[in-house]
C-alpha cells in the first residue's frame, strides 16, 4: 500500500485584540469583548468546526509597560482554556506556562487536571520567560540569565514528567468486589533532589488520558534548540524567509535524531499572520490600513525591548542605524533579536519600514494575498522542508480568522493537505504523536 500522504497541522493562536499591534483599532475588531468568555467560545467552536488541531495561548507573568497603546494584557491560560473545553469536544488547547516563575508540583496538577477533564486535549507551551520585570512580581531581585533559565527549565520538565508518570497506567483499579480503589504498588514517589527543585511526589491524581500533555516549546536560540531536541514534541518558531525556515527545520530534525528521538514525532510550526483580500492589491491595501493605525511611540518601545536601542530621537523615515545593534551579551542570545537583525541586514529598511514589518505579528511571518496565494505560501513551506504545521495568527478577531477558515482551509483540503474530519479524540491523535511510555512502569516478566 502507498504511504499515507503527509498532512498539515493547524493551530489558531488567539491573542485577545489580534496579532497586529493596531488590530484592536481596526473597524471590524471587537476590543470591548476581550474579557467576554463568549467571544473566545465562539472562536473555539469555529476552529473546531474547521477541524483545527488546537488553540494556542501565550502568557507572561508581568503587565507590559506599553499597555497604554495596545491590547496586551494576559488572561491566565489554564482558566481560559477550561471554559473553552466545556463547549468543545475534539479541538486541543496549548497553554503557555513558565518554568522560571512556577513550581513543578502545582503546574503538574493543573495540566493533569485539565487533561483529564478535557478528555486528553492538553498541550503545554514551555517557556522560560524573557521579560525581566517578572522577577519583581515573585520576590526576586533580578531575572535569571538566559542560560540559567534553560538549565532550570530542563530540571523542571524532568520533575513534571516524573510526576505525570508517578501513577502507572493501571494503578487506578476501582474494583468494587475487592474494595481496592488504587494499586498503591503502582503509585510512586519521585524523590527528586536537584539544583533547583526538591519534590517528593507522587502526584495527587492518576496518569492522564494522553499519558502526559503534548510538550510544546517556543524559542529558536541555541539554548532553545538544544532544549527542544530533548523535550519538545512541537516547536513554535518565527521566520521571515523560506531559507531561514529550512535551516531551522533541518537543524531541529538533526538534533532530535542525534539524541535518539524520532524526528517525525517533533512538529515544527512557524507562525503566519495572513492579510487576505479578493485580490493581492486589496490584501496589501488592508495591510497598509493596519500599519497606518500604528502608534510610533508604542512601536519604538516594542523594538527597544527586542534590540535594546532607543530610536525615539531618530527620523522615522531615515535609514536604520545598524551601528546601534550589538550582538554580544544576553540580548544577542534571543531568537527574536536575530529575526529582527536579519530583516535589518537583508532589507536595509527605514526605521518606519522596520516598525511596520514588526507591527504585524512581532517578528512572525506576515503575508498579504488572496486565499489562493496564502495557501500557495503555506504549501511551499510545507512541501520544501520548512514546516510541519502552522500557528495561524489573525491580525484581528474574529473576522481575520473567519476569512482564513472559510476561504483558505477549503483550498488546503482540496489539495489534500488538511483533514476533512478528526481521526482521533486527543491532541496527540491530531498531531500523530505516540502516547509516551510510563517511566516508572516495570518491564513485564517473560513467561515460560
PDB file of N, CA and C in Angstrom, residues 73-139:
ATOM      1  N   UNK A  73      -2.747  42.767  27.595  1.00  0.00           N
ATOM      2  CA  UNK A  73      -2.825  42.129  28.904  1.00  0.00           C
ATOM      3  C   UNK A  73      -3.012  40.626  28.710  1.00  0.00           C
ATOM      4  N   UNK A  74      -2.855  39.850  29.793  1.00  0.00           N
ATOM      5  CA  UNK A  74      -2.886  38.396  29.698  1.00  0.00           C
ATOM      6  C   UNK A  74      -3.972  37.806  30.585  1.00  0.00           C
ATOM      7  N   UNK A  75      -4.830  37.006  30.000  1.00  0.00           N
ATOM      8  CA  UNK A  75      -5.699  36.146  30.788  1.00  0.00           C
ATOM      9  C   UNK A  75      -4.897  34.917  31.198  1.00  0.00           C
ATOM     10  N   UNK A  76      -5.192  34.359  32.364  1.00  0.00           N
ATOM     11  CA  UNK A  76      -4.466  33.170  32.818  1.00  0.00           C
ATOM     12  C   UNK A  76      -4.901  31.986  31.942  1.00  0.00           C
ATOM     13  N   UNK A  77      -3.954  31.329  31.235  1.00  0.00           N
ATOM     14  CA  UNK A  77      -4.342  30.379  30.192  1.00  0.00           C
ATOM     15  C   UNK A  77      -5.121  29.159  30.650  1.00  0.00           C
ATOM     16  N   UNK A  78      -4.783  28.561  31.779  1.00  0.00           N
ATOM     17  CA  UNK A  78      -5.485  27.344  32.171  1.00  0.00           C
ATOM     18  C   UNK A  78      -6.923  27.626  32.595  1.00  0.00           C
ATOM     19  N   UNK A  79      -7.156  28.782  33.207  1.00  0.00           N
ATOM     20  CA  UNK A  79      -8.531  29.200  33.486  1.00  0.00           C
ATOM     21  C   UNK A  79      -9.283  29.416  32.178  1.00  0.00           C
ATOM     22  N   UNK A  80      -8.633  30.081  31.268  1.00  0.00           N
ATOM     23  CA  UNK A  80      -9.181  30.421  29.956  1.00  0.00           C
ATOM     24  C   UNK A  80      -9.605  29.168  29.193  1.00  0.00           C
ATOM     25  N   UNK A  81      -8.670  28.211  29.064  1.00  0.00           N
ATOM     26  CA  UNK A  81      -8.963  27.039  28.232  1.00  0.00           C
ATOM     27  C   UNK A  81      -9.980  26.107  28.885  1.00  0.00           C
ATOM     28  N   UNK A  82     -10.080  26.140  30.205  1.00  0.00           N
ATOM     29  CA  UNK A  82     -11.086  25.307  30.865  1.00  0.00           C
ATOM     30  C   UNK A  82     -12.495  25.713  30.436  1.00  0.00           C
ATOM     31  N   UNK A  83     -12.721  27.019  30.300  1.00  0.00           N
ATOM     32  CA  UNK A  83     -14.034  27.496  29.867  1.00  0.00           C
ATOM     33  C   UNK A  83     -14.297  27.149  28.404  1.00  0.00           C
ATOM     34  N   UNK A  84     -13.245  27.004  27.603  1.00  0.00           N
ATOM     35  CA  UNK A  84     -13.414  26.671  26.183  1.00  0.00           C
ATOM     36  C   UNK A  84     -13.578  25.174  25.971  1.00  0.00           C
ATOM     37  N   UNK A  85     -12.903  24.384  26.793  1.00  0.00           N
ATOM     38  CA  UNK A  85     -13.047  22.930  26.685  1.00  0.00           C
ATOM     39  C   UNK A  85     -14.476  22.503  26.979  1.00  0.00           C
ATOM     40  N   UNK A  86     -15.162  23.255  27.837  1.00  0.00           N
ATOM     41  CA  UNK A  86     -16.524  22.895  28.225  1.00  0.00           C
ATOM     42  C   UNK A  86     -17.522  23.024  27.077  1.00  0.00           C
ATOM     43  N   UNK A  87     -17.182  23.805  26.047  1.00  0.00           N
ATOM     44  CA  UNK A  87     -18.123  23.998  24.937  1.00  0.00           C
ATOM     45  C   UNK A  87     -17.618  23.374  23.637  1.00  0.00           C
ATOM     46  N   UNK A  88     -16.540  22.574  23.717  1.00  0.00           N
ATOM     47  CA  UNK A  88     -15.985  21.883  22.555  1.00  0.00           C
ATOM     48  C   UNK A  88     -15.771  20.421  22.907  1.00  0.00           C
ATOM     49  N   UNK A  89     -15.475  19.609  21.893  1.00  0.00           N
ATOM     50  CA  UNK A  89     -15.323  18.173  22.123  1.00  0.00           C
ATOM     51  C   UNK A  89     -13.992  17.598  21.651  1.00  0.00           C
ATOM     52  N   UNK A  90     -13.404  18.133  20.589  1.00  0.00           N
ATOM     53  CA  UNK A  90     -12.244  17.478  19.996  1.00  0.00           C
ATOM     54  C   UNK A  90     -11.002  18.363  19.906  1.00  0.00           C
ATOM     55  N   UNK A  91     -11.176  19.647  19.716  1.00  0.00           N
ATOM     56  CA  UNK A  91     -10.025  20.509  19.490  1.00  0.00           C
ATOM     57  C   UNK A  91      -9.130  20.549  20.721  1.00  0.00           C
ATOM     58  N   UNK A  92      -7.805  20.617  20.494  1.00  0.00           N
ATOM     59  CA  UNK A  92      -6.850  20.676  21.596  1.00  0.00           C
ATOM     60  C   UNK A  92      -6.607  22.099  22.066  1.00  0.00           C
ATOM     61  N   UNK A  93      -5.876  22.208  23.194  1.00  0.00           N
ATOM     62  CA  UNK A  93      -5.585  23.503  23.797  1.00  0.00           C
ATOM     63  C   UNK A  93      -4.135  23.524  24.263  1.00  0.00           C
ATOM     64  N   UNK A  94      -3.353  24.459  23.744  1.00  0.00           N
ATOM     65  CA  UNK A  94      -1.949  24.602  24.123  1.00  0.00           C
ATOM     66  C   UNK A  94      -1.805  25.872  24.947  1.00  0.00           C
ATOM     67  N   UNK A  95      -1.491  25.709  26.219  1.00  0.00           N
ATOM     68  CA  UNK A  95      -1.389  26.842  27.148  1.00  0.00           C
ATOM     69  C   UNK A  95       0.062  27.070  27.534  1.00  0.00           C
ATOM     70  N   UNK A  96       0.454  28.320  27.564  1.00  0.00           N
ATOM     71  CA  UNK A  96       1.819  28.693  27.937  1.00  0.00           C
ATOM     72  C   UNK A  96       1.957  28.764  29.452  1.00  0.00           C
ATOM     73  N   UNK A  97       3.056  28.211  29.967  1.00  0.00           N
ATOM     74  CA  UNK A  97       3.359  28.325  31.396  1.00  0.00           C
ATOM     75  C   UNK A  97       4.874  28.347  31.573  1.00  0.00           C
ATOM     76  N   UNK A  98       5.329  29.213  32.439  1.00  0.00           N
ATOM     77  CA  UNK A  98       6.758  29.465  32.632  1.00  0.00           C
ATOM     78  C   UNK A  98       7.403  28.471  33.588  1.00  0.00           C
ATOM     79  N   UNK A  99       8.587  28.020  33.241  1.00  0.00           N
ATOM     80  CA  UNK A  99       9.370  27.184  34.154  1.00  0.00           C
ATOM     81  C   UNK A  99      10.188  28.026  35.123  1.00  0.00           C
ATOM     82  N   UNK A 100      10.277  29.326  34.871  1.00  0.00           N
ATOM     83  CA  UNK A 100      11.039  30.212  35.756  1.00  0.00           C
ATOM     84  C   UNK A 100      10.191  30.709  36.906  1.00  0.00           C
ATOM     85  N   UNK A 101       8.904  30.936  36.662  1.00  0.00           N
ATOM     86  CA  UNK A 101       8.036  31.540  37.665  1.00  0.00           C
ATOM     87  C   UNK A 101       6.839  30.658  38.012  1.00  0.00           C
ATOM     88  N   UNK A 102       7.077  29.357  38.069  1.00  0.00           N
ATOM     89  CA  UNK A 102       6.123  28.390  38.588  1.00  0.00           C
ATOM     90  C   UNK A 102       6.890  27.343  39.379  1.00  0.00           C
ATOM     91  N   UNK A 103       6.163  26.503  40.104  1.00  0.00           N
ATOM     92  CA  UNK A 103       6.754  25.346  40.759  1.00  0.00           C
ATOM     93  C   UNK A 103       6.235  24.079  40.069  1.00  0.00           C
ATOM     94  N   UNK A 104       7.081  23.065  39.916  1.00  0.00           N
ATOM     95  CA  UNK A 104       6.684  21.875  39.149  1.00  0.00           C
ATOM     96  C   UNK A 104       5.433  21.176  39.664  1.00  0.00           C
ATOM     97  N   UNK A 105       5.299  21.041  40.976  1.00  0.00           N
ATOM     98  CA  UNK A 105       4.177  20.258  41.500  1.00  0.00           C
ATOM     99  C   UNK A 105       2.838  20.918  41.171  1.00  0.00           C
ATOM    100  N   UNK A 106       2.743  22.233  41.422  1.00  0.00           N
ATOM    101  CA  UNK A 106       1.486  22.918  41.129  1.00  0.00           C
ATOM    102  C   UNK A 106       1.158  22.866  39.640  1.00  0.00           C
ATOM    103  N   UNK A 107       2.167  23.090  38.809  1.00  0.00           N
ATOM    104  CA  UNK A 107       1.922  23.091  37.372  1.00  0.00           C
ATOM    105  C   UNK A 107       1.521  21.705  36.871  1.00  0.00           C
ATOM    106  N   UNK A 108       2.156  20.668  37.410  1.00  0.00           N
ATOM    107  CA  UNK A 108       1.803  19.303  37.030  1.00  0.00           C
ATOM    108  C   UNK A 108       0.346  18.995  37.377  1.00  0.00           C
ATOM    109  N   UNK A 109      -0.108  19.426  38.558  1.00  0.00           N
ATOM    110  CA  UNK A 109      -1.511  19.210  38.953  1.00  0.00           C
ATOM    111  C   UNK A 109      -2.472  19.945  38.029  1.00  0.00           C
ATOM    112  N   UNK A 110      -2.164  21.188  37.712  1.00  0.00           N
ATOM    113  CA  UNK A 110      -3.051  21.988  36.878  1.00  0.00           C
ATOM    114  C   UNK A 110      -3.240  21.358  35.494  1.00  0.00           C
ATOM    115  N   UNK A 111      -2.130  21.029  34.836  1.00  0.00           N
ATOM    116  CA  UNK A 111      -2.226  20.469  33.488  1.00  0.00           C
ATOM    117  C   UNK A 111      -2.826  19.064  33.500  1.00  0.00           C
ATOM    118  N   UNK A 112      -2.461  18.251  34.478  1.00  0.00           N
ATOM    119  CA  UNK A 112      -3.035  16.902  34.549  1.00  0.00           C
ATOM    120  C   UNK A 112      -4.534  16.972  34.782  1.00  0.00           C
ATOM    121  N   UNK A 113      -4.970  17.875  35.628  1.00  0.00           N
ATOM    122  CA  UNK A 113      -6.410  18.043  35.875  1.00  0.00           C
ATOM    123  C   UNK A 113      -7.130  18.426  34.587  1.00  0.00           C
ATOM    124  N   UNK A 114      -6.554  19.379  33.854  1.00  0.00           N
ATOM    125  CA  UNK A 114      -7.189  19.790  32.601  1.00  0.00           C
ATOM    126  C   UNK A 114      -7.187  18.655  31.579  1.00  0.00           C
ATOM    127  N   UNK A 115      -6.102  17.893  31.504  1.00  0.00           N
ATOM    128  CA  UNK A 115      -6.057  16.804  30.527  1.00  0.00           C
ATOM    129  C   UNK A 115      -7.127  15.760  30.830  1.00  0.00           C
ATOM    130  N   UNK A 116      -7.339  15.460  32.116  1.00  0.00           N
ATOM    131  CA  UNK A 116      -8.421  14.538  32.488  1.00  0.00           C
ATOM    132  C   UNK A 116      -9.787  15.116  32.117  1.00  0.00           C
ATOM    133  N   UNK A 117     -10.044  16.343  32.533  1.00  0.00           N
ATOM    134  CA  UNK A 117     -11.378  16.909  32.380  1.00  0.00           C
ATOM    135  C   UNK A 117     -11.721  17.223  30.928  1.00  0.00           C
ATOM    136  N   UNK A 118     -10.717  17.391  30.085  1.00  0.00           N
ATOM    137  CA  UNK A 118     -10.962  17.675  28.666  1.00  0.00           C
ATOM    138  C   UNK A 118     -10.915  16.421  27.807  1.00  0.00           C
ATOM    139  N   UNK A 119     -10.605  15.282  28.401  1.00  0.00           N
ATOM    140  CA  UNK A 119     -10.515  14.052  27.624  1.00  0.00           C
ATOM    141  C   UNK A 119      -9.230  13.932  26.821  1.00  0.00           C
ATOM    142  N   UNK A 120      -8.154  14.531  27.314  1.00  0.00           N
ATOM    143  CA  UNK A 120      -6.859  14.362  26.657  1.00  0.00           C
ATOM    144  C   UNK A 120      -6.564  15.403  25.597  1.00  0.00           C
ATOM    145  N   UNK A 121      -6.869  16.671  25.880  1.00  0.00           N
ATOM    146  CA  UNK A 121      -6.699  17.707  24.851  1.00  0.00           C
ATOM    147  C   UNK A 121      -5.684  18.776  25.240  1.00  0.00           C
ATOM    148  N   UNK A 122      -4.790  18.469  26.194  1.00  0.00           N
ATOM    149  CA  UNK A 122      -3.875  19.483  26.717  1.00  0.00           C
ATOM    150  C   UNK A 122      -2.519  19.456  26.028  1.00  0.00           C
ATOM    151  N   UNK A 123      -1.985  20.653  25.824  1.00  0.00           N
ATOM    152  CA  UNK A 123      -0.600  20.841  25.431  1.00  0.00           C
ATOM    153  C   UNK A 123       0.010  21.920  26.293  1.00  0.00           C
ATOM    154  N   UNK A 124       1.287  21.759  26.634  1.00  0.00           N
ATOM    155  CA  UNK A 124       1.993  22.739  27.472  1.00  0.00           C
ATOM    156  C   UNK A 124       3.045  23.436  26.627  1.00  0.00           C
ATOM    157  N   UNK A 125       2.884  24.743  26.406  1.00  0.00           N
ATOM    158  CA  UNK A 125       3.915  25.536  25.749  1.00  0.00           C
ATOM    159  C   UNK A 125       4.925  25.967  26.802  1.00  0.00           C
ATOM    160  N   UNK A 126       6.085  25.352  26.772  1.00  0.00           N
ATOM    161  CA  UNK A 126       7.101  25.527  27.810  1.00  0.00           C
ATOM    162  C   UNK A 126       7.949  26.754  27.485  1.00  0.00           C
ATOM    163  N   UNK A 127       7.897  27.762  28.345  1.00  0.00           N
ATOM    164  CA  UNK A 127       8.709  28.960  28.150  1.00  0.00           C
ATOM    165  C   UNK A 127       9.524  29.228  29.406  1.00  0.00           C
ATOM    166  N   UNK A 128      10.615  29.974  29.222  1.00  0.00           N
ATOM    167  CA  UNK A 128      11.469  30.320  30.353  1.00  0.00           C
ATOM    168  C   UNK A 128      11.266  31.762  30.803  1.00  0.00           C
ATOM    169  N   UNK A 129      10.442  32.530  30.086  1.00  0.00           N
ATOM    170  CA  UNK A 129      10.085  33.929  30.353  1.00  0.00           C
ATOM    171  C   UNK A 129      11.258  34.866  30.056  1.00  0.00           C
ATOM    172  N   UNK A 130      11.053  35.705  29.042  1.00  0.00           N
ATOM    173  CA  UNK A 130      12.102  36.632  28.660  1.00  0.00           C
ATOM    174  C   UNK A 130      11.991  37.997  29.310  1.00  0.00           C
ATOM    175  N   UNK A 131      10.839  38.324  29.894  1.00  0.00           N
ATOM    176  CA  UNK A 131      10.601  39.654  30.460  1.00  0.00           C
ATOM    177  C   UNK A 131      11.226  39.766  31.848  1.00  0.00           C
ATOM    178  N   UNK A 132      12.263  40.559  31.948  1.00  0.00           N
ATOM    179  CA  UNK A 132      12.994  40.682  33.219  1.00  0.00           C
ATOM    180  C   UNK A 132      12.143  41.281  34.331  1.00  0.00           C
ATOM    181  N   UNK A 133      11.125  42.068  33.978  1.00  0.00           N
ATOM    182  CA  UNK A 133      10.304  42.696  35.014  1.00  0.00           C
ATOM    183  C   UNK A 133       9.492  41.675  35.804  1.00  0.00           C
ATOM    184  N   UNK A 134       9.332  40.470  35.281  1.00  0.00           N
ATOM    185  CA  UNK A 134       8.572  39.444  36.000  1.00  0.00           C
ATOM    186  C   UNK A 134       9.209  39.102  37.340  1.00  0.00           C
ATOM    187  N   UNK A 135      10.523  39.209  37.443  1.00  0.00           N
ATOM    188  CA  UNK A 135      11.214  38.831  38.681  1.00  0.00           C
ATOM    189  C   UNK A 135      10.653  39.566  39.888  1.00  0.00           C
ATOM    190  N   UNK A 136      10.326  40.843  39.713  1.00  0.00           N
ATOM    191  CA  UNK A 136       9.864  41.663  40.832  1.00  0.00           C
ATOM    192  C   UNK A 136       8.473  41.278  41.301  1.00  0.00           C
ATOM    193  N   UNK A 137       7.748  40.508  40.504  1.00  0.00           N
ATOM    194  CA  UNK A 137       6.427  40.033  40.921  1.00  0.00           C
ATOM    195  C   UNK A 137       6.499  38.756  41.745  1.00  0.00           C
ATOM    196  N   UNK A 138       7.681  38.175  41.848  1.00  0.00           N
ATOM    197  CA  UNK A 138       7.836  36.904  42.544  1.00  0.00           C
ATOM    198  C   UNK A 138       8.889  36.971  43.646  1.00  0.00           C
ATOM    199  N   UNK A 139       9.212  38.171  44.083  1.00  0.00           N
ATOM    200  CA  UNK A 139      10.112  38.328  45.218  1.00  0.00           C
ATOM    201  C   UNK A 139      11.576  38.176  44.892  1.00  0.00           C
TER     202      UNK A 139
END
